[in-house]
Coordinates of C-alpha atoms in Angstrom, one line a residue:
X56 CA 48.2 222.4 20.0
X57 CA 45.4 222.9 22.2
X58 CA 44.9 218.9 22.7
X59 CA 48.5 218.2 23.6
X60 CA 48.8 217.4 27.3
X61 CA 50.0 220.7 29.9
X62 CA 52.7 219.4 32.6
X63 CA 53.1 222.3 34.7
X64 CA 56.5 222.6 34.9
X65 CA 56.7 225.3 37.4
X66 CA 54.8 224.2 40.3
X67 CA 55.8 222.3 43.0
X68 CA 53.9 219.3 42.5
X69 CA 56.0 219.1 39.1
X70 CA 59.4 218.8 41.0
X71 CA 58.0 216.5 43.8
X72 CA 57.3 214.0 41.1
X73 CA 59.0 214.7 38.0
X74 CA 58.9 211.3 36.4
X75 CA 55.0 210.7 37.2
X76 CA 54.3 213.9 35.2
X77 CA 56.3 212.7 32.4
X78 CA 54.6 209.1 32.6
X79 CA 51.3 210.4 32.5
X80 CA 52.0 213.0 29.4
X81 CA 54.0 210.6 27.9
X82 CA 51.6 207.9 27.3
X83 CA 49.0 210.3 25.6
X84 CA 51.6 212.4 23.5
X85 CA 55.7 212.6 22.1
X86 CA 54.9 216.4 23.0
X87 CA 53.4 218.8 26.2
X88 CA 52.3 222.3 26.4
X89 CA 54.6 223.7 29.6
X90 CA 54.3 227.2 30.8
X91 CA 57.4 228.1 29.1
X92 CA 57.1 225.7 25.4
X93 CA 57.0 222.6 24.3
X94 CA 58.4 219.3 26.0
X95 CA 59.7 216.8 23.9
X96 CA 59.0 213.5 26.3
X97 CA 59.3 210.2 23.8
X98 CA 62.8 209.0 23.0
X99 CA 62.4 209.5 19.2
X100 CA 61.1 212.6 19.7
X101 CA 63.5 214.1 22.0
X102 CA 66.7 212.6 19.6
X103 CA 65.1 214.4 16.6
X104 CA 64.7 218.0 18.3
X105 CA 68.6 217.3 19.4
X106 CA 69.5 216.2 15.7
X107 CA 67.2 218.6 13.9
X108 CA 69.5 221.6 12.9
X109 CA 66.4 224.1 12.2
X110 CA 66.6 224.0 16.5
X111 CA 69.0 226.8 17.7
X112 CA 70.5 226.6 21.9
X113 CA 68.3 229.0 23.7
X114 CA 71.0 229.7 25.5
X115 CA 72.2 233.7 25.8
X116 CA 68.2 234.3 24.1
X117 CA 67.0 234.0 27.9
X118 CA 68.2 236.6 29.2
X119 CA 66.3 239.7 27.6
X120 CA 63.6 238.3 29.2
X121 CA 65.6 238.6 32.7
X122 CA 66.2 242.1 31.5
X123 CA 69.9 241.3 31.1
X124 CA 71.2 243.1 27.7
X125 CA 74.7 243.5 28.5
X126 CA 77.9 243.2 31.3
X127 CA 79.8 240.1 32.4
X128 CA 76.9 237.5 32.2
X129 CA 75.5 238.8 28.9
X130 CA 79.4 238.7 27.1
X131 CA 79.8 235.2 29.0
X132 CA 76.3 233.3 27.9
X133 CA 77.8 234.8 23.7
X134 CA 81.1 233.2 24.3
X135 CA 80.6 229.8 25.3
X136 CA 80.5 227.2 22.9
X137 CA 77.6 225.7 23.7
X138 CA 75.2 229.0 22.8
X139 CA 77.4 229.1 19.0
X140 CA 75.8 227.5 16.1
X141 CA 77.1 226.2 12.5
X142 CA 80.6 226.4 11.7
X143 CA 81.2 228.4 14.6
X144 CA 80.5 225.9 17.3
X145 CA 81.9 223.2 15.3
X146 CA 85.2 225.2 14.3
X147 CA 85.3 225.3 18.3
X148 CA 84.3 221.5 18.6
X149 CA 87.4 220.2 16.3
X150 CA 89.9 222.5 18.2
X151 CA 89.0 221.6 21.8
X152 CA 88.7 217.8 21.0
X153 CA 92.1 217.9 19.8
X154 CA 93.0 218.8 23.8
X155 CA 90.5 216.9 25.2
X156 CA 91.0 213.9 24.9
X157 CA 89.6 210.6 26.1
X158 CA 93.6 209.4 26.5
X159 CA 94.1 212.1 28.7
X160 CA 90.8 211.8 30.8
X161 CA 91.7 208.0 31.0
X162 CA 95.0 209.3 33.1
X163 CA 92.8 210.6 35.2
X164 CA 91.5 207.7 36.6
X165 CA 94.4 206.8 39.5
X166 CA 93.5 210.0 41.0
X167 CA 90.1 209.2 40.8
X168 CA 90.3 206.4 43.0
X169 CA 92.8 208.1 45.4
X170 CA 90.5 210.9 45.7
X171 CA 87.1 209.1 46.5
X172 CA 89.0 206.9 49.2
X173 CA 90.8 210.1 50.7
X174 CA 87.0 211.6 51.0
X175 CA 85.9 208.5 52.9
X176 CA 88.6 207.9 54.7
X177 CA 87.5 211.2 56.4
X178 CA 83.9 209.8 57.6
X179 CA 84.2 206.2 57.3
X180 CA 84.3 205.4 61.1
X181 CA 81.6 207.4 61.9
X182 CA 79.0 205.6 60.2
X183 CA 77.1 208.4 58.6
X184 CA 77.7 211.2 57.2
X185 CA 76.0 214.6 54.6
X186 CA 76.9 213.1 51.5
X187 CA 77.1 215.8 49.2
X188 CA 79.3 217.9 51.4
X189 CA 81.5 214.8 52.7
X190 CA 82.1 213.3 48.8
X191 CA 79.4 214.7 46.2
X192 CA 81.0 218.3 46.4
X193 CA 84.6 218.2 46.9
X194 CA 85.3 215.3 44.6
X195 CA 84.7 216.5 40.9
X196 CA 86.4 219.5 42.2
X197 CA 89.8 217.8 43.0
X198 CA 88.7 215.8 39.6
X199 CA 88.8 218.9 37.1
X200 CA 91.1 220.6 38.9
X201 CA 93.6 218.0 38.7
X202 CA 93.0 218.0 34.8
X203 CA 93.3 221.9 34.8
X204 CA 96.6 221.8 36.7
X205 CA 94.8 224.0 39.7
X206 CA 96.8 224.0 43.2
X207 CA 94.7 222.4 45.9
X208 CA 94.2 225.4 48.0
X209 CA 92.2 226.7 45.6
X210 CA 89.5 224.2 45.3
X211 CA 87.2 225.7 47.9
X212 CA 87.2 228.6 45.8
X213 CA 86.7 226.7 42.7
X214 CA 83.3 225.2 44.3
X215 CA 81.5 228.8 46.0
X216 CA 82.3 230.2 42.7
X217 CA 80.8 227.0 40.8
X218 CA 77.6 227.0 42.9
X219 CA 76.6 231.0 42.0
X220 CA 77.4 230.3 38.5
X221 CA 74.9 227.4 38.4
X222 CA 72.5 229.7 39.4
X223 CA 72.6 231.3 35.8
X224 CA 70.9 228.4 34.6
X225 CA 67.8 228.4 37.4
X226 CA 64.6 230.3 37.4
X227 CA 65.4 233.4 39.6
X228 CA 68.3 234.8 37.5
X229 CA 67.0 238.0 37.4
X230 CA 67.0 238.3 41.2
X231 CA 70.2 236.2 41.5
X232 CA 72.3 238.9 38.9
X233 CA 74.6 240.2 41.2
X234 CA 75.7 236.9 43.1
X235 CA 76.3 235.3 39.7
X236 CA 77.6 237.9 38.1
X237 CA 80.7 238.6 40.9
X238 CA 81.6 234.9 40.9
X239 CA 81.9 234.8 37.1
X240 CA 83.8 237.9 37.5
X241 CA 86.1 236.3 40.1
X242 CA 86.4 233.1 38.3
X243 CA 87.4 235.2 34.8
X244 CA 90.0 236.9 36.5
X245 CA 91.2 233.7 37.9
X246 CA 91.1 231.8 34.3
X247 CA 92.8 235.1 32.7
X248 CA 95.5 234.4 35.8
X249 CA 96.3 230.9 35.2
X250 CA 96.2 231.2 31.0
X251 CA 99.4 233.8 31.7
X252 CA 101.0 231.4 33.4
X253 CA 100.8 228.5 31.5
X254 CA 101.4 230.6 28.1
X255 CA 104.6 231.5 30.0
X256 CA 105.7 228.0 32.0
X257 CA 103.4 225.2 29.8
X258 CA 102.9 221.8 31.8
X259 CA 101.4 218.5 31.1
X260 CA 97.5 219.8 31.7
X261 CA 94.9 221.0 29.8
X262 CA 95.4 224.4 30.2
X263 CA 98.6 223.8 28.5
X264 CA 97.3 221.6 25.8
X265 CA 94.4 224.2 25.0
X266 CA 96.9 227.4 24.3
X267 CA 98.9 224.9 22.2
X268 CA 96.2 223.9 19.9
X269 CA 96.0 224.5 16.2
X270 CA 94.6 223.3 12.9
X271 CA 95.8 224.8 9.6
X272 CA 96.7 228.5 11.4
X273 CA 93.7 228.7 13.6
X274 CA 94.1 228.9 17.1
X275 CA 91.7 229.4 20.4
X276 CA 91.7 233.0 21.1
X277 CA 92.0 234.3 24.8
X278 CA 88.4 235.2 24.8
X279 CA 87.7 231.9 23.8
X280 CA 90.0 230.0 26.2
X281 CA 88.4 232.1 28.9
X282 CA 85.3 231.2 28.4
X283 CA 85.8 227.0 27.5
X284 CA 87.4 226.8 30.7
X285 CA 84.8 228.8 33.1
X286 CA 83.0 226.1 31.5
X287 CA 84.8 223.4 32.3
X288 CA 85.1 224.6 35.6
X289 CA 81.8 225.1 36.2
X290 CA 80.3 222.1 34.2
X291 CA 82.7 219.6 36.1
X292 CA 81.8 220.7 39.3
X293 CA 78.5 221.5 40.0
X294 CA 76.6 218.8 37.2
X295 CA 78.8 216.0 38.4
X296 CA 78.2 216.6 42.2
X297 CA 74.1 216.6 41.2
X298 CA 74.6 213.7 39.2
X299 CA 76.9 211.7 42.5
X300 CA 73.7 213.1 44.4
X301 CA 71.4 211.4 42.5
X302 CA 73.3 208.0 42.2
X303 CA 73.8 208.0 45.7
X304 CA 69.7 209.0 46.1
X305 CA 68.5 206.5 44.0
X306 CA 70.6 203.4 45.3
X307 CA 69.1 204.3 49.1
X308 CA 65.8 203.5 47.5
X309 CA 67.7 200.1 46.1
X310 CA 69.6 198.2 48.6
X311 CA 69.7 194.8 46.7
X312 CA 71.5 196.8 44.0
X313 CA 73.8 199.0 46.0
X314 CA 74.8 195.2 47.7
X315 CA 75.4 194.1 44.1
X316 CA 77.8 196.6 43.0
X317 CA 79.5 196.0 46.5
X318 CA 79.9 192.4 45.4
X319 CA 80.9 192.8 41.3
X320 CA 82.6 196.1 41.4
X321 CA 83.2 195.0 37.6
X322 CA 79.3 196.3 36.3
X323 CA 80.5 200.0 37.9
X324 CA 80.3 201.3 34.0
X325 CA 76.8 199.6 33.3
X326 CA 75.4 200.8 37.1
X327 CA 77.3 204.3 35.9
X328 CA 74.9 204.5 32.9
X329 CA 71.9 203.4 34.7
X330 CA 72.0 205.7 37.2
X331 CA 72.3 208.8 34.1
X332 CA 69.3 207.3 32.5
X333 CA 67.0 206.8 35.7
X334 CA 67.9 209.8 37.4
X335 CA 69.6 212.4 35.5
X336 CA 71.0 215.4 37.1
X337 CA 70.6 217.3 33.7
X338 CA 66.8 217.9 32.2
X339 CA 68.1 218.7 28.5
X340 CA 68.8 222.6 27.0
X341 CA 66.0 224.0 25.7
X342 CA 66.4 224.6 22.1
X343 CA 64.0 227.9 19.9
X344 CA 63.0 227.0 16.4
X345 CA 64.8 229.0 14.2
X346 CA 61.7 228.7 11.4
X347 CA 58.3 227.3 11.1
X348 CA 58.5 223.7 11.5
X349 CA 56.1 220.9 11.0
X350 CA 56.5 217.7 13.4
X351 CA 54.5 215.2 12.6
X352 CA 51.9 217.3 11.3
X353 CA 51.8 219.5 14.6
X354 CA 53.3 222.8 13.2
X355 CA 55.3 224.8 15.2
X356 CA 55.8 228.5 14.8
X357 CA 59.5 229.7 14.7
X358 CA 60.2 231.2 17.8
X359 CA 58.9 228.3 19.7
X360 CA 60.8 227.3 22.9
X361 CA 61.7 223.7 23.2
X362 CA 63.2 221.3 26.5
X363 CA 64.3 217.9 25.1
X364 CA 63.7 216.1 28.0
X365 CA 66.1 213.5 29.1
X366 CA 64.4 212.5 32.3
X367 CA 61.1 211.6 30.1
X368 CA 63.1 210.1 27.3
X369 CA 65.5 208.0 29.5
X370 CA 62.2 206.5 30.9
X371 CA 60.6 205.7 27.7
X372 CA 58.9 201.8 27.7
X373 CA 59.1 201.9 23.5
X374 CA 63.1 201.7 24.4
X375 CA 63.4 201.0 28.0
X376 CA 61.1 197.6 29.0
X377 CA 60.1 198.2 32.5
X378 CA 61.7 201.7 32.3
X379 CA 60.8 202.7 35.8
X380 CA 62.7 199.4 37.2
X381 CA 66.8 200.3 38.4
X382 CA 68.6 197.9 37.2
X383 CA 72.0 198.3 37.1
X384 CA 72.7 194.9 34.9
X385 CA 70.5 196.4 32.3
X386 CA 71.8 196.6 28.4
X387 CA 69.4 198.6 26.6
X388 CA 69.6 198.8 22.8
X389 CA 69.5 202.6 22.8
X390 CA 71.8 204.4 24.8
X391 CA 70.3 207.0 27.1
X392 CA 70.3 210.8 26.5
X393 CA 71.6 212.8 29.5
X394 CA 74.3 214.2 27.9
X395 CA 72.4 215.3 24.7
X396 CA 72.8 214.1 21.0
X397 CA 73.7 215.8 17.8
X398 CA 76.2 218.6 17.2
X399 CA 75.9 219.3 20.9
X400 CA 76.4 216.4 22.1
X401 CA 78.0 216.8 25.9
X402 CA 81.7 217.5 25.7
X403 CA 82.6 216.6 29.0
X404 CA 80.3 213.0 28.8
X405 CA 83.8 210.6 29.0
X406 CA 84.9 212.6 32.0
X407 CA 81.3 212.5 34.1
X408 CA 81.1 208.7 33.1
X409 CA 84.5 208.1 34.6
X410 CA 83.7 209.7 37.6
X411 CA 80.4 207.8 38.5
X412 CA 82.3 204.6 37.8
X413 CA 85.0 205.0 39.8
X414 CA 83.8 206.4 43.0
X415 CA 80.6 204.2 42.8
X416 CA 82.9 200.9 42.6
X417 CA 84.6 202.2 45.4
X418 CA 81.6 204.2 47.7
X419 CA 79.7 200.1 47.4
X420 CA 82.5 198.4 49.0
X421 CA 82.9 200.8 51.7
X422 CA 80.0 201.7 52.3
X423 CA 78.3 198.7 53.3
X424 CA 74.4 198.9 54.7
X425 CA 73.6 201.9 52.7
X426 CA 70.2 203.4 54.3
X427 CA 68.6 207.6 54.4
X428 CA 70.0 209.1 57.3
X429 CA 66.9 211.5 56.8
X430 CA 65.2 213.3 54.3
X431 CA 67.1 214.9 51.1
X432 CA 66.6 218.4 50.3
X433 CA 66.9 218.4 46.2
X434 CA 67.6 221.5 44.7
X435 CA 64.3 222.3 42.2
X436 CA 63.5 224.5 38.9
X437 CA 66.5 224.3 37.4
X438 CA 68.2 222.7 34.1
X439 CA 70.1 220.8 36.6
X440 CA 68.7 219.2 39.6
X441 CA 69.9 216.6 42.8
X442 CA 69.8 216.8 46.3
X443 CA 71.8 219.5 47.9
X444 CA 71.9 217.6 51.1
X445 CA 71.5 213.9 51.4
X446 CA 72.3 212.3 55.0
X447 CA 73.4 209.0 54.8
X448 CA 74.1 206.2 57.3
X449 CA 75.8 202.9 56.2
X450 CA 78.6 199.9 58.5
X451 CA 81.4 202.1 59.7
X452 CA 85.2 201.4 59.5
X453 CA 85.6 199.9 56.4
X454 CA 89.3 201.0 55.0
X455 CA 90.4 200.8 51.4
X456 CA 92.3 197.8 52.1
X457 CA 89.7 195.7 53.9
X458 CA 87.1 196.5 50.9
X459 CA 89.5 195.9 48.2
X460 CA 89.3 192.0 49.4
X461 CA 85.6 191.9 50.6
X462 CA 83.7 189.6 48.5
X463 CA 80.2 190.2 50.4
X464 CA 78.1 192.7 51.3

């Protein structure tokens, strides 16, 4: 153990450069000593701890350690499906998919449109704008709330609550307790508010289509609802704006492609999965060994804490030729691993795909002359990670109908 590379994980250099760290680590091992566990960092390596069912979620096991043994947080991190295991998660997965389906995100994609050009329509003529409070924010939120059937004047709600809850999955939980803990609060009571409702008065959203699921008798309980759509709530929000962050990030560092997808609006879903690969919002869920484990003849005590690291493995040259190029014509052989693998692979994956691709094909058009407005402040130590403000300047006045026929950039 003692000869596998240390990234220190925690410091700031770490976050200023996450993907020279990885390099570096990468090319002398699959594996790093962090001051938290182990980092899986080669492709292979990071799909078998994600396959490999002797790996447990860490999950709701955090929070001893923030001294947190019981109240709202504590009940929530037990509930949600991604912390079960076995039959329970997937008893959880069959029943939800049954809802969720891709059909019904695909209905979602009108609105999609109508909402990124309503956003821009907003700052268009000025020729700049803060990105993720302009577009990156208030997006995803009209997104999931469309799906959940939410009224409109609650989305700014929907968003402050969204932002403390990320702060669950961040490095200063202990000191953030209270914050987080009143906006899960809030957002239960709101869930518990709208389930009532739609038990009452079903309509054509996924609310609706949750309370009326079944498979041979068994049915989501309330407790269960509750918590699947906190979730939803909360994972359609916040990772999605990051992830829009990012994209938007990474394509001011890459004008030539930003003027590509301008031009051939038809590679939106390959530049959608280029942009998860080269600059994932999510860095994996750390996973404990749940017994003693040998990998490769490195053995690794149960107990051990785990990240499988999507950043490093999204970069790996054994899968990726050139892997630190952006390239958003690029067809790898092996799809990239931001939204997981195995059992837990991401539920909401089709939804946060859908998204990038339809607001990027629309964003390039209008948008013309992309360029930094400034610096980006990118939120850091966390599971999930993007800038938090990005100012932007680009050609003002474009409308949706003058970019629908533009042909150049």
């Amino acid at each position: 153990m003692a000869e596998i590379p240390f990234i220190d994980t925690l410091s700031a250099e770490y976050d200023a450069d996450i993907h020279s760290a990885h390099r570096v680590a990468r090319e002398r091992s699959a594996i790093a000593r962090t001051p938290v566990g182990l980092a899986f960092l080669r492709y292979d390596a990071v799909l078998w701890l994600l396959r490999d069912r002797r790996w447990h979620e860490y999950g709701a096991r955090a929070l001893p350690g923030a001294g947190i043994s019981e109240g709202p947080l504590w009940e929530w991190f037990h509930q949600i499906m991604s912390n079960k295991e076995g039959e329970d998660h997937a008893r959880l997965r069959r029943l939800v998919s049954k809802a969720f389906t891709p059909r019904r995100i695909e209905r979602l994609r009108p609105l999609m449109r109508e909402t990124a050009n309503d956003l821009i329509d907003r700052f268009v003529d000025d020729g700049s704008c803060e990105f993720v409070a302009a577009f990156a924010a208030p997006y995803p939120v009209r997104v999931i709330s469309a799906l959940l059937g939410v009224p409109p004047e609650d989305f700014d709600r929907f968003h402050a609550w969204s932002r403390d809850l990320a702060l669950a999955f961040g490095s200063r939980i202990a000191e953030e307790r209270e914050r987080i803990e009143s906006a899960l609060v809030s957002l239960n009571d709101y869930v518990d508010g709208l389930l009532s409702e739609r038990a009452k008065a079903p309509r054509d959203d996924l609310i609706s289509a949750l309370l009326a699921v079944e498979e041979e008798g068994d049915v989501l309980t309330r407790e269960e609802l509750r918590a699947l759509v906190t979730v939803l709530i909360f994972g359609g929000q916040d990772t999605t704006q990051c992830q829009l962050a990012c994209a938007l990030a990474t394509f001011t560092a890459h004008p030539d492609q930003w003027q590509r997808l301008g031009r051939e609006p038809e590679l939106a879903a390959s530049a959608a999965e280029e942009v998860l690969r080269f600059e994932p919002a999510g860095s994996g869920s750390p996973r404990i060994a749940i017994e003693d484990i040998d990998y490769e003849g490195l053995e690794i005590p149960s107990g051990t804490i785990a990240l499988p690291s999507a950043p490093a493995a999204n970069r790996d040259p054994l899968i990726y030729p050139d892997p630190d190029r952006f390239d958003i014509t690029r067809e790898p052989a092996q799809p990239m691993l931001t939204f997981g693998g195995g059992a837990h692979y991401c539920l909401g994956a089709t939804l946060a795909r859908y998204e990038l691709q339809e607001s990027l094909a629309i964003l390039t058009r209008r948008l013309p002359g992309l360029e930094k407005a400034g610096e980006a402040s990118w939120r850091r130590g966390a599971l999930i990670r993007g800038p938090e403000t990005l100012p932007i300047e680009f050609t003002p006045g474009l409308s949706a109908s003058d970019a629908s026929g533009r042909t150049t950039p």
